[in-house]
Amino acid sequence: MSASLGIGLIGLGTVGTGVVQLLREAPAAVRRRKASFEVRRVAVRDPAKARDVQLAAGVLSGDAEQVISDPAVQVVVELTGAPGAFGWIRQALQAGKHVVTANKAVIAEHGDELFDLAAEGDVDLLFEASVAGGIPIIRSLRNGLVANHVESLYGILNGTTNYILTRMARGEGDYAGILAQAQAAGYAEPDPAADVSGADAAAKLAILSRIAFHTRGTPADIYCEGIEGIEASDIEFARELGFAIKLLAIARQASGGRVEARVHPVMIPAESQLANIQDEFNAIEVVGSAVGTQVFSGAGAGRMPTASAVVSDLVELAERRRRGASTSIEDMILGEEAVGFADICGVEMRYFLRVLVEDRPGVLEQIARILAREGISIASVLQKERDLEGGAVPLVIVTHEARERAMQQAVGAIDALPMVTRGVRLIRMQEL
Ligand code: NDP
Ligand code: HSE
């Protein structure tokens, strides 16, 4: 057995606790790789809090910098999601320490700087747990699918929102109650707005796009809409049409060598594989030029699945170190060949529109006229005799394929009609 790798952990919450537990269990597969670890330092926000794992005296502190500067720590494992995370990771790399993190926001936002730093210091920066929890999608894209040109990637990348949408579809409570359950289960971000707004999925998509398509860009470059506006009635309408609603993260090769990347709720056929990914589970459908379609699915959030990904990075690190290998992140550094994101206004798809209108003659005609003016053809119309608010009724329209730009213009014009009591809720539709 080789010498243990000294681990300094920043964060001992849902994921950090799972990592300590998994390292203690060290399954045979880890031992056979001669990887051995010792947790030498741990920093948390509140050292007085009761913990699910016991640590030796003197290991736990409230000071992340102490973890980074300890010479017995060779690998800093950042598992906080705290505002200081970027600074700690940068500091650790500058101090010549390897870093393993589950922090997608930091990798997506500051990847360029951090990968350069790691390369300069000949240390590693591994982040398997940052996307899709326990699914080894980063390793699969970087290694297993390296011989492919990736054509498209469709992902359910956020466990919390999938949990909410699944349970709303089963009628198991309202939005707020189900979100509270996801938080209690440890799936949600410290600020769950990052989950429900789509920002967490956009950060994950930025990371996957960087690997799959060599895009340079932060989550701010990705079109992003969350699930906050989805109502139980939308899920019901979708079901009547043979669809399910999922928050999808989509990246596809677009014209001019650019990549179309977007995160938003999507109606997908109820029988498709992604429509049947339930609760906190994630899935990624990748189409590669050589392998064709592959679907990766599994637990996308939660203590042990995420810890499994963190420990896989640690084992890779230990093995590389034992072999005397240098940093493994060259492929993450984008040079001149970095690809840009395309404007999604040019994308063509079908749309579901729900609008609350006064129940009187001529309303449908006016809406149809606006759509026709934008060259948008209606596939079906559904108007239920539901008197919701003072005589207003929901009108549902499904269109044939239309361009996003035209649809945005039509939505603006429909929202301005005097008989529209509540503006358009637009859900994009995607055949998979
Ligand atoms: P938790 O909120 O459960 O734990 C956060 C930990 O960070 C706690 O131990 C907390 O200390 C510690 N912490 C917070 N601020 C500081 C600080 N200033 N100094 C030192 N320690 C601090 O978060 P998770 O474990 O759920 O998530 C951790 C990271 O993993 C995040 O980046 C998240 O996005 C990512 N992730 C989480 C997944 C999940 O399913 N939960 C899945 C994939 C990635 P204390 O215990 O004292 O409060
Ligand atoms: N909050 C994240 C989610 C954790 O729900 O998917 C996993 O990255």
XYZ file of C-alpha atoms and ligand atoms in Angstrom:
488
model
C 0.000 0.000 0.000
C 1.364 3.426 -0.945
C 1.374 6.428 1.427
C -2.023 7.964 2.121
C -3.090 11.084 0.303
C -3.833 13.866 2.801
C -7.356 15.202 2.327
C -8.505 18.616 3.519
C -12.260 18.908 3.392
C -14.075 22.238 3.276
C -17.741 21.462 4.004
C -19.180 18.566 5.984
C -22.841 18.844 5.019
C -24.896 16.494 2.819
C -22.089 15.645 0.397
C -19.051 16.103 2.671
C -20.482 13.679 5.218
C -21.085 11.102 2.490
C -17.477 11.463 1.319
C -16.095 10.798 4.805
C -18.391 7.764 5.133
C -17.387 6.362 1.720
C -13.673 6.882 2.363
C -14.033 4.962 5.629
C -15.835 2.096 3.926
C -13.221 2.034 1.104
C -14.786 -0.697 -1.066
C -12.572 -3.452 -2.487
C -12.438 -1.720 -5.878
C -10.791 1.307 -4.246
C -8.381 -0.784 -2.190
C -7.354 -2.806 -5.251
C -6.258 0.450 -6.884
C -3.903 1.008 -3.968
C -5.593 4.320 -3.269
C -5.533 5.304 0.353
C -6.694 8.529 1.950
C -6.560 10.242 5.283
C -8.891 13.097 6.153
C -6.458 15.437 7.931
C -8.412 18.669 8.154
C -12.084 19.617 7.908
C -13.574 23.117 7.923
C -17.239 23.908 8.463
C -19.241 27.059 9.130
C -20.261 26.001 12.641
C -17.849 23.574 14.353
C -20.225 23.255 17.334
C -22.981 21.620 15.238
C -23.714 17.879 15.779
C -22.312 15.749 12.943
C -23.255 12.358 11.451
C -19.569 11.339 11.390
C -17.030 11.479 14.202
C -13.633 13.037 13.493
C -10.398 12.756 15.468
C -9.664 15.593 17.901
C -8.185 18.677 16.254
C -9.377 17.824 12.713
C -12.485 20.033 12.666
C -12.313 23.828 12.584
C -14.265 26.813 11.354
C -11.423 28.052 9.177
C -11.179 27.031 5.520
C -7.805 28.764 5.122
C -6.326 26.493 7.798
C -7.290 23.502 5.648
C -5.642 24.965 2.561
C -2.411 25.986 4.270
C -1.845 22.731 6.195
C 1.254 21.065 4.656
C -0.247 17.636 5.458
C -3.104 18.362 3.032
C -2.333 17.478 -0.582
C -5.905 17.570 -1.889
C -8.467 20.196 -0.992
C -12.016 18.891 -1.402
C -14.414 21.837 -1.623
C -18.005 20.860 -0.774
C -19.675 23.994 0.558
C -21.501 25.916 -2.161
C -20.534 28.917 0.002
C -19.730 32.375 -1.427
C -16.067 31.871 -0.463
C -15.720 28.701 -2.557
C -14.126 30.301 -5.639
C -11.493 32.027 -3.492
C -10.651 28.823 -1.612
C -10.294 26.799 -4.804
C -8.089 29.467 -6.365
C -5.982 29.728 -3.226
C -5.563 25.952 -3.026
C -4.426 25.704 -6.662
C -2.021 28.611 -6.155
C -0.620 26.776 -3.136
C 0.105 23.757 -5.357
C -2.728 21.601 -3.968
C -4.969 19.379 -6.063
C -8.644 20.291 -5.854
C -11.775 18.159 -6.086
C -15.090 20.005 -6.030
C -18.818 19.497 -6.614
C -19.297 23.210 -7.192
C -20.795 23.647 -10.660
C -21.372 27.377 -10.207
C -17.667 28.023 -9.644
C -16.446 25.695 -12.408
C -18.936 27.111 -14.911
C -18.230 30.725 -14.015
C -14.470 30.653 -13.416
C -13.329 27.569 -15.347
C -10.949 29.496 -17.624
C -8.980 30.976 -14.759
C -9.005 27.845 -12.592
C -7.959 25.402 -15.319
C -5.096 27.725 -16.302
C -3.983 27.905 -12.685
C -4.083 24.125 -12.321
C -2.049 23.675 -15.498
C 0.523 26.264 -14.404
C 0.950 24.530 -11.045
C 0.826 21.033 -12.582
C -1.948 20.039 -10.217
C -5.385 18.578 -10.870
C -8.824 20.137 -10.639
C -11.489 17.431 -10.795
C -15.234 18.071 -10.685
C -17.165 14.895 -11.573
C -19.752 15.548 -8.845
C -20.578 18.983 -10.222
C -22.894 17.587 -12.922
C -25.607 14.943 -12.514
C -24.627 13.711 -9.043
C -23.649 10.055 -9.195
C -23.730 9.691 -12.998
C -20.137 9.642 -14.330
C -21.061 11.902 -17.245
C -17.957 14.102 -17.133
C -15.593 11.138 -17.217
C -17.714 9.545 -19.950
C -17.581 12.648 -22.148
C -13.888 13.352 -21.500
C -12.704 9.765 -21.884
C -15.283 7.220 -23.012
C -16.701 9.336 -25.841
C -13.509 11.172 -26.775
C -13.526 9.629 -30.266
C -16.851 11.280 -31.105
C -18.028 14.603 -32.409
C -20.939 15.262 -30.089
C -23.975 16.290 -32.092
C -26.445 16.943 -29.302
C -26.982 16.604 -25.604
C -30.373 16.637 -23.885
C -30.252 16.507 -20.105
C -32.358 16.477 -17.003
C -29.582 18.010 -14.920
C -31.339 19.240 -11.815
C -32.687 16.764 -9.280
C -34.722 19.260 -7.276
C -36.791 20.506 -10.200
C -37.309 16.994 -11.529
C -38.477 15.970 -8.056
C -40.936 18.891 -7.984
C -42.302 18.279 -11.491
C -42.625 14.520 -10.922
C -44.503 14.920 -7.667
C -46.736 17.680 -9.019
C -47.593 15.341 -11.914
C -48.514 12.612 -9.418
C -50.673 15.081 -7.486
C -48.517 14.663 -4.381
C -48.700 18.238 -3.155
C -48.195 21.799 -4.200
C -45.038 23.442 -5.479
C -43.933 24.995 -2.167
C -44.560 21.834 -0.127
C -42.677 19.610 -2.557
C -39.741 22.038 -2.734
C -39.542 21.890 1.076
C -39.342 18.072 0.854
C -36.513 18.316 -1.707
C -34.656 20.650 0.639
C -35.149 18.294 3.597
C -33.816 15.396 1.499
C -30.610 17.381 0.789
C -31.179 17.756 -2.975
C -31.624 21.522 -3.169
C -28.902 24.172 -3.273
C -28.348 26.312 -0.159
C -30.459 28.911 -2.005
C -33.065 26.813 -3.859
C -33.718 29.724 -6.226
C -30.669 28.418 -8.106
C -32.546 25.157 -8.718
C -36.011 26.396 -9.629
C -34.773 29.293 -11.800
C -32.787 26.898 -13.998
C -29.472 28.560 -13.014
C -28.057 25.336 -11.538
C -28.898 23.406 -14.723
C -27.416 26.226 -16.847
C -24.133 26.022 -14.916
C -24.059 22.251 -15.453
C -24.849 22.710 -19.148
C -22.007 25.229 -19.485
C -19.633 22.586 -18.065
C -20.900 19.774 -20.295
C -20.843 22.045 -23.373
C -17.264 22.976 -22.648
C -16.302 19.309 -22.688
C -18.594 18.131 -25.482
C -18.430 21.123 -27.831
C -15.422 23.137 -26.567
C -17.570 26.167 -25.885
C -16.220 29.043 -23.899
C -19.012 30.755 -22.037
C -20.554 31.140 -18.653
C -24.118 30.332 -17.571
C -25.031 33.937 -18.425
C -24.515 33.060 -22.107
C -27.101 30.280 -21.925
C -30.798 31.019 -22.431
C -32.428 30.049 -19.160
C -35.990 29.760 -17.861
C -37.038 27.972 -14.681
C -40.069 26.049 -13.524
C -41.558 28.744 -11.277
C -44.405 29.454 -13.722
C -45.443 25.822 -14.248
C -48.871 25.088 -12.806
C -50.579 21.787 -12.090
C -53.000 22.613 -14.928
C -50.084 22.803 -17.426
C -49.027 19.307 -16.397
C -52.631 18.168 -16.819
C -52.908 19.766 -20.293
C -49.581 18.185 -21.252
C -50.848 14.775 -20.162
C -54.013 15.205 -22.252
C -51.792 15.910 -25.258
C -49.588 12.845 -24.550
C -46.657 14.820 -23.152
C -44.785 15.275 -19.854
C -43.122 18.496 -18.684
C -39.421 18.370 -17.791
C -36.782 21.014 -17.194
C -34.329 20.200 -19.976
C -30.809 21.431 -20.584
C -30.138 21.244 -24.313
C -26.931 21.784 -26.283
C -26.745 21.087 -30.013
C -24.476 21.835 -32.906
C -25.897 24.862 -34.716
C -25.028 26.476 -38.026
C -21.808 28.450 -38.450
C -19.907 26.168 -36.073
C -21.745 27.592 -33.063
C -23.628 25.726 -30.367
C -27.240 26.267 -29.379
C -27.563 25.979 -25.602
C -30.703 26.516 -23.554
C -32.405 25.514 -20.320
C -36.187 25.711 -19.997
C -39.269 23.603 -19.303
C -40.087 21.378 -22.262
C -43.035 19.180 -23.165
C -41.654 15.868 -24.343
C -43.568 12.782 -25.492
C -44.833 10.837 -22.473
C -43.358 7.587 -23.786
C -39.813 8.993 -24.291
C -36.994 7.873 -22.001
C -36.424 11.331 -20.526
C -40.138 11.742 -19.728
C -39.864 8.694 -17.495
C -36.989 9.940 -15.354
C -38.612 10.393 -11.957
C -37.959 12.267 -8.715
C -34.378 13.435 -8.093
C -32.996 11.254 -10.884
C -31.099 12.839 -13.775
C -30.512 11.650 -17.327
C -28.427 12.790 -20.264
C -29.038 11.691 -23.832
C -25.886 12.198 -25.879
C -25.691 11.712 -29.631
C -22.126 11.044 -30.747
C -20.897 10.734 -34.331
C -19.464 7.258 -33.748
C -21.539 5.752 -30.927
C -24.941 7.094 -31.923
C -27.401 7.714 -29.088
C -26.457 6.912 -25.513
C -28.555 7.639 -22.442
C -26.941 7.969 -19.020
C -29.314 7.984 -16.066
C -29.136 7.725 -12.313
C -29.381 9.614 -9.048
C -28.619 13.250 -9.792
C -28.497 14.546 -6.232
C -28.262 13.334 -2.663
C -25.574 12.355 -0.181
C -24.185 9.020 -1.315
C -24.616 9.329 -5.110
C -22.746 12.648 -5.071
C -20.117 11.356 -2.664
C -19.588 8.433 -5.055
C -18.564 10.909 -7.778
C -16.264 12.854 -5.428
C -14.494 9.670 -4.321
C -14.072 8.538 -7.939
C -12.140 11.785 -8.537
C -10.019 11.142 -5.455
C -9.175 7.639 -6.618
C -8.224 8.927 -10.083
C -6.019 11.530 -8.449
C -4.342 8.999 -6.159
C -3.628 6.671 -9.065
C -2.199 9.418 -11.251
C -0.052 10.652 -8.399
C 1.243 7.144 -7.696
C 2.235 6.824 -11.365
C 3.906 10.234 -11.301
C 1.521 11.563 -13.978
C 1.137 15.295 -14.506
C -2.110 17.280 -14.503
C -5.015 15.774 -16.448
C -6.845 18.966 -17.310
C -5.209 19.913 -20.630
C -8.415 19.077 -22.480
C -10.333 21.597 -20.367
C -8.161 24.485 -21.519
C -9.632 26.103 -24.595
C -7.370 27.920 -26.980
C -8.135 29.625 -30.258
C -10.581 26.878 -31.172
C -13.084 27.865 -28.452
C -16.622 27.774 -29.844
C -19.328 30.389 -29.195
C -23.007 29.958 -28.321
C -25.680 30.644 -30.958
C -28.642 32.966 -30.399
C -31.691 30.792 -29.758
C -33.943 33.147 -31.741
C -33.201 31.100 -34.837
C -34.315 27.788 -33.305
C -37.470 26.168 -34.702
C -39.813 24.103 -32.568
C -43.439 23.583 -31.618
C -45.009 25.593 -28.822
C -47.695 25.192 -26.204
C -49.314 28.503 -25.217
C -51.627 28.932 -22.262
C -53.354 32.277 -21.930
C -56.160 33.417 -19.652
C -58.749 35.339 -21.657
C -62.191 36.845 -21.250
C -64.795 34.369 -22.418
C -66.343 36.355 -25.282
C -66.656 36.159 -29.071
C -63.701 37.162 -31.245
C -60.934 36.492 -28.733
C -59.610 33.382 -30.441
C -59.803 35.120 -33.812
C -57.606 37.986 -32.624
C -54.998 35.657 -31.170
C -55.044 33.529 -34.325
C -54.538 36.679 -36.404
C -51.428 37.644 -34.422
C -49.976 34.170 -34.835
C -50.731 34.195 -38.569
C -49.053 37.605 -38.928
C -45.867 36.059 -37.507
C -46.154 33.087 -39.855
C -47.062 30.701 -37.015
C -49.477 27.928 -37.852
C -51.871 26.549 -35.198
C -51.977 22.764 -34.784
C -54.730 22.559 -32.163
C -56.790 24.679 -29.787
C -58.237 23.640 -26.451
C -60.611 25.776 -24.439
C -62.000 24.339 -21.249
C -65.166 25.741 -19.759
C -63.407 26.618 -16.549
C -64.409 29.877 -15.016
C -61.253 30.777 -13.178
C -61.170 34.450 -12.393
C -64.231 36.630 -12.978
C -65.301 35.019 -16.250
C -61.789 34.343 -17.580
C -61.008 30.990 -19.156
C -57.724 29.311 -20.075
C -57.159 29.026 -23.783
C -54.541 26.520 -24.883
C -52.940 26.617 -28.315
C -50.423 24.164 -29.741
C -48.527 25.359 -32.799
C -46.724 23.669 -35.637
C -42.978 24.336 -35.874
C -42.221 28.028 -35.619
C -39.163 30.176 -35.155
C -38.393 31.372 -31.617
C -38.021 34.991 -32.772
C -41.490 34.976 -34.368
C -42.973 33.334 -31.281
C -41.473 35.922 -28.941
C -42.981 38.693 -31.077
C -46.369 36.975 -31.114
C -46.321 36.520 -27.330
C -45.610 40.231 -26.844
C -48.566 41.161 -29.068
C -50.967 38.658 -27.447
C -50.033 39.876 -23.956
C -50.954 43.420 -25.029
C -54.531 42.467 -26.066
C -57.134 44.020 -23.731
C -59.115 40.774 -23.370
C -56.066 38.901 -22.084
C -56.407 38.715 -18.305
C -53.146 36.889 -17.680
C -50.334 36.814 -20.216
C -49.054 33.869 -22.193
C -47.331 30.969 -20.467
C -45.224 29.453 -23.210
C -43.830 25.939 -23.002
C -41.607 24.692 -25.777
C -42.220 21.231 -27.208
C -39.574 18.776 -28.312
C -39.796 15.430 -30.056
C -37.007 13.194 -28.764
P -24.780 21.552 2.596
O -25.479 22.845 2.790
O -25.432 20.306 3.054
O -23.346 21.626 3.291
C -22.508 22.734 3.141
C -21.331 22.575 4.061
O -20.473 23.683 3.864
C -21.706 22.559 5.549
O -20.935 21.609 6.232
C -21.344 23.973 6.009
O -20.981 24.051 7.379
C -20.134 24.241 5.133
N -19.872 25.656 5.008
C -20.712 26.633 4.617
N -20.095 27.848 4.684
C -18.845 27.597 5.110
C -17.721 28.418 5.409
N -17.784 29.750 5.261
N -16.576 27.837 5.821
C -16.496 26.500 5.978
N -17.529 25.661 5.735
C -18.687 26.217 5.308
O -24.406 21.496 1.048
P -24.275 20.192 0.144
O -23.413 19.195 0.796
O -25.636 19.791 -0.326
O -23.551 20.798 -1.143
C -22.183 21.057 -1.157
C -21.726 21.342 -2.578
O -21.995 20.198 -3.390
C -22.442 22.515 -3.241
O -21.543 23.175 -4.088
C -23.526 21.834 -4.071
O -23.893 22.585 -5.208
C -22.778 20.582 -4.499
N -23.634 19.462 -4.853
C -24.605 19.050 -3.983
C -25.387 17.965 -4.296
C -26.460 17.481 -3.379
O -27.199 16.572 -3.776
N -26.599 18.015 -2.192
C -25.191 17.223 -5.555
C -24.114 17.731 -6.382
C -23.384 18.816 -6.037
P -22.042 23.691 8.522
O -22.246 22.213 8.445
O -21.366 24.103 9.784
O -23.289 24.468 8.206
N -29.304 21.091 -6.263
C -28.782 20.184 -7.214
C -29.901 19.432 -7.852
C -27.831 19.226 -6.549
O -31.028 19.450 -7.331
O -29.687 18.805 -8.889
C -27.114 18.348 -7.537
O -26.199 19.090 -8.294
